[in-house]
Each structure stands twice: as C-alpha cells, then as structure tokens.
C-alpha cells in the first residue's frame, strides 16, 4: 500500500501544485479559452485600421491609441471579462457538472484547491492579456510617437502590471462568486460592468467600492490627459469630485482585497453543501 | 468488533423536508448493506458520513473523528457516488490520475495506483478512451475504480450496481466480498434486497429517513415472517387452481383474473409447496408463479405498520 502523506507544508504545496496543474489542463482545452484568446488580440485591429485608413494629419498618434486601448479595453473591459470567463472555469464547472463531489471526498486541502485554481487562472489570464497588450503595443509603434525603447517598454510593462492587478482583484471576486452563488456570471456581469461603471461616474465616494478605482490610480500618471467624468441629466450636469489614491495604496488595497475574497471563497467551499441530489421537494 | 462509523441522534433536513431522522447506529468492520427504497435517506446518510453534508442535529463520527472538512478522515474513505457525472472529454485514465494526485500521490505513484485500480475493475483495455465513449457499465466501473485509488479503509458504494451488465455485476459482487475479506468496511447501498444478500448478511434497513432495523438479514426476515405474502399464479384455469389450493388454510384472500389468480398467504412456503405439487401432478396447466411482493417496499410497509408508532 502506498503511503499517503500527512498534511504539512510540503503536502500543502503538493496539493496546490496538483490543483494548479489540473486546472491548467482543464482550462487550456476549453472553447472559452480559445474565445478569450481571440478577444484579447482583437484590439490590434484598431491601430492597424487607423494606420491604413486614416489620414495622417487627423489621426491619433500611436501613443494615444495605445493608452486608450490599454486603459479602456484591456484594463477596464478585458480583465473583468477574463476573470469571469477564465476564472470561473476552475471552480464553477466542477460545481455545475457535479464532478466536485469527487474532489470534495479527496483528502485535499480546500485552501490548496482554491489557491491552485487561482494561480492557474492568473497564469493563463496574464498570458492572454500579455500577448494582447504586446501585440497592440507593436501595432501602435507602427503609427509612431511610441517606440520600442525604454519608455515605451516601461509603459507597456506598467499597463501589464495594472492589468495583472486587475486580474487578481476581479479574479478573486469571481472565484468567490463561483463558490458562493449559483449564478456567478450574471452577478459578476452586474458587478463588473454595471456597478463598477456607475460607481465611477456618480458623485460621491462610491467608487472606493470598486476595483477600477484602484486600477485607475496605478495608471502611468502622465501617460495622457484624462478628464474628470461628468453625468449629463435634464436637470444639469454633475461632475464627479475625484479623491485620489496613491499607486502604492492602490496596490496594497488590491492585494488585501484579493486575499479577503480568496479567504471568502475558501470559507464558502468549507461551509457550503455542493451536492445537489437533495430530497424531493427541496431546492 | 470495533466501531467504524458511529452516529448519535443524527438528523438532516432540507427546509421542511426531513431526509434523515434521529439515527443512532454503530457500524462495525465488514460489509454492511444499506437497504431502503429510493428517497429513504441512504444517500443522505452516506453524504453525512463523508462530510459532504453538515448534520442538522446530532453527530456522526468516522473512525472516531467528525468527517466534515477533515482530510484525515477523507484519507481513509472512498466514495462511489450514485450519480453519473464526469468530465466527458477526458479519458478514464486521466480522470483517475488527477483524483489519485488529489489523494496525495506523486505522479509516478499516482500512475501505478490508477493502473492497479483499473485492473481491479477490468477496465485496462479502454482506460485511454474518452469517458464520453464509455457505456453505462464502464462508467460505473470507472466510478468504482476511483473509490479504490487510495486503498481506503471504509468504502461507501451508493447504488453501485446501477447500469451494470450481469457479468460486471458478478465481478462487483466478488470485489465487494474480497474487500470485506481484506478487513475493509464496505457500506453497500441498494434498494434491491437480493443484491445486498449477495455480499453481506448484515443490513441497515432505512425508510423515510429512519432506521427500521439493523442486524442480520435472517433476523429481519424473522420480523416479517408473519407478513402476508402475495403469490401470482398464471394459468388458463384460475378457478380450478383455487379449488385445489383451497385446502391450504394459510390463504387469506384470492383475486381472480382471466389468466391468473393472486393469492395472499400467511405461510408462503406452505403455499408454494401446494403449487409445486399441483405443477408436478400436471392436473392443471400452470405457466408460472411468483411472489409479487418480495420487493423491499412491501417489507418496509409491513415493518412500518408493525414497528413504528403512528404519527412518527
């Protein structure tokens, strides 16, 4: 009889590694992964189109396009999308297909299971985001005013870093939603593309309760001119008063939020009863 | 005998539905049949034992420990679920390999454990094919193989015979018996009495979330020995058959049909003896006869009516 390990740091690491590798093998063969890979490189088309079809004297510079795509498309749109579609594969598919029962009856630490899945999601999503951002950067270089030099590469890496922080924050929330609710995608879409957008426009400090607030704080400070957002209504226009957060504080906040939401995800896995074959007459 | 599983006033309810009600049992080593009709609470009991459910009241201990979120306990138990859910595109081998890894084995050992488990359920030839291409019986074998992967001390097999062909059933009967002989505890859940009888003589009878009886099958049979039994005799001359059978004082009621008659008897063995004699004498053409209520449901109904106070 082979000897099973006693739970210690070594075996915890082995559990994390198993969960990580298993999640990688699952995710990489999903159609959803392929779809997200295509979506992540789609923005490359924009600078190419601008280069081919826009008159030189009116067109935006490569730098402006790169910044706009990086901030509005990659960080604000694709990171939450990746979190919802890639981050949820690891946990939610097991729950929905009821194969989770095989895992829950194994002597694997729930902490290691969640953390392994999260690392796998981070690796895959960072790769997709990195490929997309890098391709877009190269395409923007063609348009000029941004170059493959120290400044250009630094900017690319900074946006990639902010994107990774976004993947962490949104990913931890997605994972928590996947463990806590039966409709994580719907709730995630409402949170990431509803609440986050509204809270960053309406006056007040609601934006502090969003991931986007902290991501915005980490954007390269002088990358481009940014305007304070305003809400136009029939009564009048309201301009949001912005309270700035330093990049360092934003970074720490996102790390803390990630840890909190991962801890909540682990808590829900420990607390919930996932098996569905309940007695007739109950949900 | 040492106690492997112990429950005290164990109850589980989902909303207003009581799935398991005040169950207190001590289960020793060996093969134990968990017998009850569908919806009786067998699966709930097993899931509580595995820690998949939290008890609503009372407690359950596996090898002296509470099982929920307890990886020490999970190292020692194996579970073959009743439901049939897989990641369809992976092969049986890959499915088992990852479960072996989750059981704490390193890659090389995991591979060996998978090969050993697959061999034990006779699935070696097809183990690299996608699960989607497996028949129901093969899928069932894969489920049983994953139960054996980490060589557990206690195995919970929830309706393991579902979907198995006769050969596979025989193999599984042999496997369960051999596991019992190896000193393991096997909780074999089924709603079919004769399936359980093939592997053990000790059963827990469960119905409506309550344990009606726990002991040897023959003791349970003794409990129901006075239970009137229904025998269906297929013949073209039912009235003539009844005339011959009327000497049997154990028959309480008779129902006629065009080509059969149904008799209720207090002593089925005596009635069967009369029918056999009739059949051998060839006085009346009898095509077949069978006991119509040998299913568990009737046994449970009888036990409930005689052993459970009204209102419970």
XYZ file of C-alpha atoms in Angstrom, chain A residues 39-218:
180
model
C -10.871 38.560 -27.986
C -7.582 39.566 -26.321
C -5.781 40.117 -29.622
C -8.735 41.732 -31.405
C -7.827 45.312 -30.319
C -4.729 45.000 -32.531
C -7.037 45.639 -35.462
C -7.709 49.209 -34.325
C -4.184 50.706 -34.762
C -3.809 48.717 -37.995
C -7.065 50.208 -39.317
C -6.024 53.681 -38.231
C -2.673 53.253 -39.981
C -4.292 52.020 -43.177
C -7.422 54.127 -43.488
C -6.954 57.363 -41.501
C -5.328 60.448 -42.957
C -2.034 61.170 -41.282
C -2.809 64.773 -40.368
C -6.035 63.928 -38.459
C -5.290 60.597 -36.961
C -4.442 59.988 -33.330
C -0.868 59.096 -32.522
C 0.219 55.564 -31.731
C 0.821 56.598 -28.115
C -2.707 57.930 -27.674
C -4.262 54.841 -29.218
C -2.124 52.508 -27.135
C -3.041 54.315 -23.911
C -6.720 54.353 -24.753
C -6.763 50.676 -25.696
C -4.698 49.675 -22.682
C -6.867 51.542 -20.200
C -10.346 51.273 -21.622
C -10.199 47.980 -23.442
C -7.606 45.862 -21.688
C -7.780 47.020 -18.076
C -11.387 48.177 -17.804
C -13.039 45.597 -20.034
C -10.875 42.568 -20.702
C -9.551 41.976 -17.184
C -13.050 41.588 -15.658
C -14.087 39.562 -18.700
C -11.111 37.230 -18.285
C -11.883 36.934 -14.585
C -15.441 35.903 -15.324
C -14.788 33.536 -18.181
C -11.430 32.007 -17.303
C -11.519 32.419 -13.515
C -14.795 30.606 -13.229
C -13.752 27.530 -15.223
C -11.707 26.066 -12.396
C -14.402 26.060 -9.754
C -17.760 26.619 -11.335
C -17.525 23.900 -13.951
C -16.818 21.350 -11.232
C -19.844 22.584 -9.303
C -22.184 22.720 -12.291
C -21.153 19.326 -13.644
C -21.347 17.851 -10.132
C -17.852 16.392 -10.521
C -16.982 18.479 -7.460
C -18.169 15.564 -5.346
C -15.089 13.574 -6.417
C -12.831 16.389 -5.250
C -14.658 17.083 -2.016
C -14.222 13.447 -0.999
C -10.448 13.551 -1.553
C -8.056 14.422 1.265
C -7.084 17.647 -0.435
C -6.945 20.896 1.480
C -9.688 23.279 0.337
C -7.248 26.138 0.767
C -4.772 24.453 -1.579
C -7.526 23.630 -4.024
C -8.730 27.241 -4.303
C -5.237 28.730 -4.330
C -4.048 26.279 -7.007
C -7.013 27.148 -9.194
C -6.410 30.848 -8.673
C -2.755 30.561 -9.677
C -3.696 28.635 -12.819
C -6.244 31.298 -13.728
C -3.686 34.042 -13.093
C -1.079 32.370 -15.279
C -3.427 31.780 -18.200
C -5.098 35.180 -17.996
C -1.803 37.031 -17.637
C -0.512 35.199 -20.689
C -3.588 36.149 -22.741
C -3.522 39.736 -21.531
C 0.238 39.963 -22.121
C 0.006 38.652 -25.669
C -2.847 41.048 -26.428
C -1.143 44.088 -24.916
C 2.192 43.321 -26.548
C 0.600 42.848 -29.991
C -1.316 46.096 -29.593
C 1.858 47.875 -28.499
C 3.722 46.672 -31.593
C 0.851 47.704 -33.836
C 0.805 51.181 -32.236
C 4.559 51.537 -32.746
C 3.845 51.445 -36.483
C 1.745 54.610 -36.062
C 4.620 56.471 -34.392
C 5.088 58.641 -31.254
C 5.638 55.453 -29.269
C 8.730 53.360 -29.754
C 10.298 50.103 -28.712
C 12.601 51.877 -26.312
C 12.926 52.094 -22.550
C 9.996 54.499 -22.179
C 7.733 52.515 -24.479
C 8.578 49.164 -22.885
C 8.204 50.661 -19.384
C 4.750 51.911 -20.273
C 3.795 48.537 -21.714
C 5.013 46.767 -18.595
C 3.219 49.224 -16.349
C -0.072 48.631 -18.119
C 0.561 44.905 -17.984
C 1.225 45.242 -14.246
C -2.036 47.148 -13.737
C -3.794 44.505 -15.832
C -2.353 41.756 -13.643
C -3.543 43.594 -10.542
C -6.967 43.819 -12.165
C -6.912 40.115 -12.922
C -6.081 39.470 -9.272
C -8.859 41.624 -7.862
C -11.570 40.673 -10.322
C -10.395 37.050 -10.332
C -10.650 36.713 -6.547
C -14.161 38.195 -6.634
C -15.165 35.851 -9.481
C -13.802 32.870 -7.600
C -15.700 33.914 -4.505
C -18.891 34.326 -6.545
C -18.309 30.896 -8.092
C -18.073 29.338 -4.652
C -20.855 31.336 -3.042
C -23.617 31.647 -5.616
C -25.322 29.598 -8.279
C -25.303 32.410 -10.848
C -21.782 33.843 -10.701
C -21.618 35.047 -14.298
C -24.838 37.058 -14.058
C -23.849 38.572 -10.724
C -20.306 39.147 -11.988
C -21.521 40.983 -15.091
C -23.798 43.164 -12.933
C -20.930 43.930 -10.550
C -18.102 44.425 -13.032
C -19.930 46.069 -15.900
C -22.818 47.653 -14.012
C -21.849 48.677 -10.527
C -18.206 49.436 -11.320
C -19.095 51.720 -14.216
C -21.891 53.527 -12.387
C -19.936 53.980 -9.149
C -17.079 55.593 -11.037
C -19.389 58.204 -12.545
C -21.904 59.113 -9.860
C -20.850 61.830 -7.415
C -19.673 60.687 -4.021
C -17.223 58.119 -2.822
C -18.965 55.009 -4.131
C -16.001 54.489 -6.444
C -13.915 53.423 -3.474
C -16.007 50.247 -3.507
C -14.776 49.305 -6.949
C -11.660 47.599 -8.258
C -11.483 50.069 -11.127
C -10.798 52.973 -8.759
C -7.564 51.373 -7.592
C -6.558 50.242 -11.061
C -7.002 53.772 -12.385
C -4.750 55.012 -9.596
C -1.930 52.859 -10.892
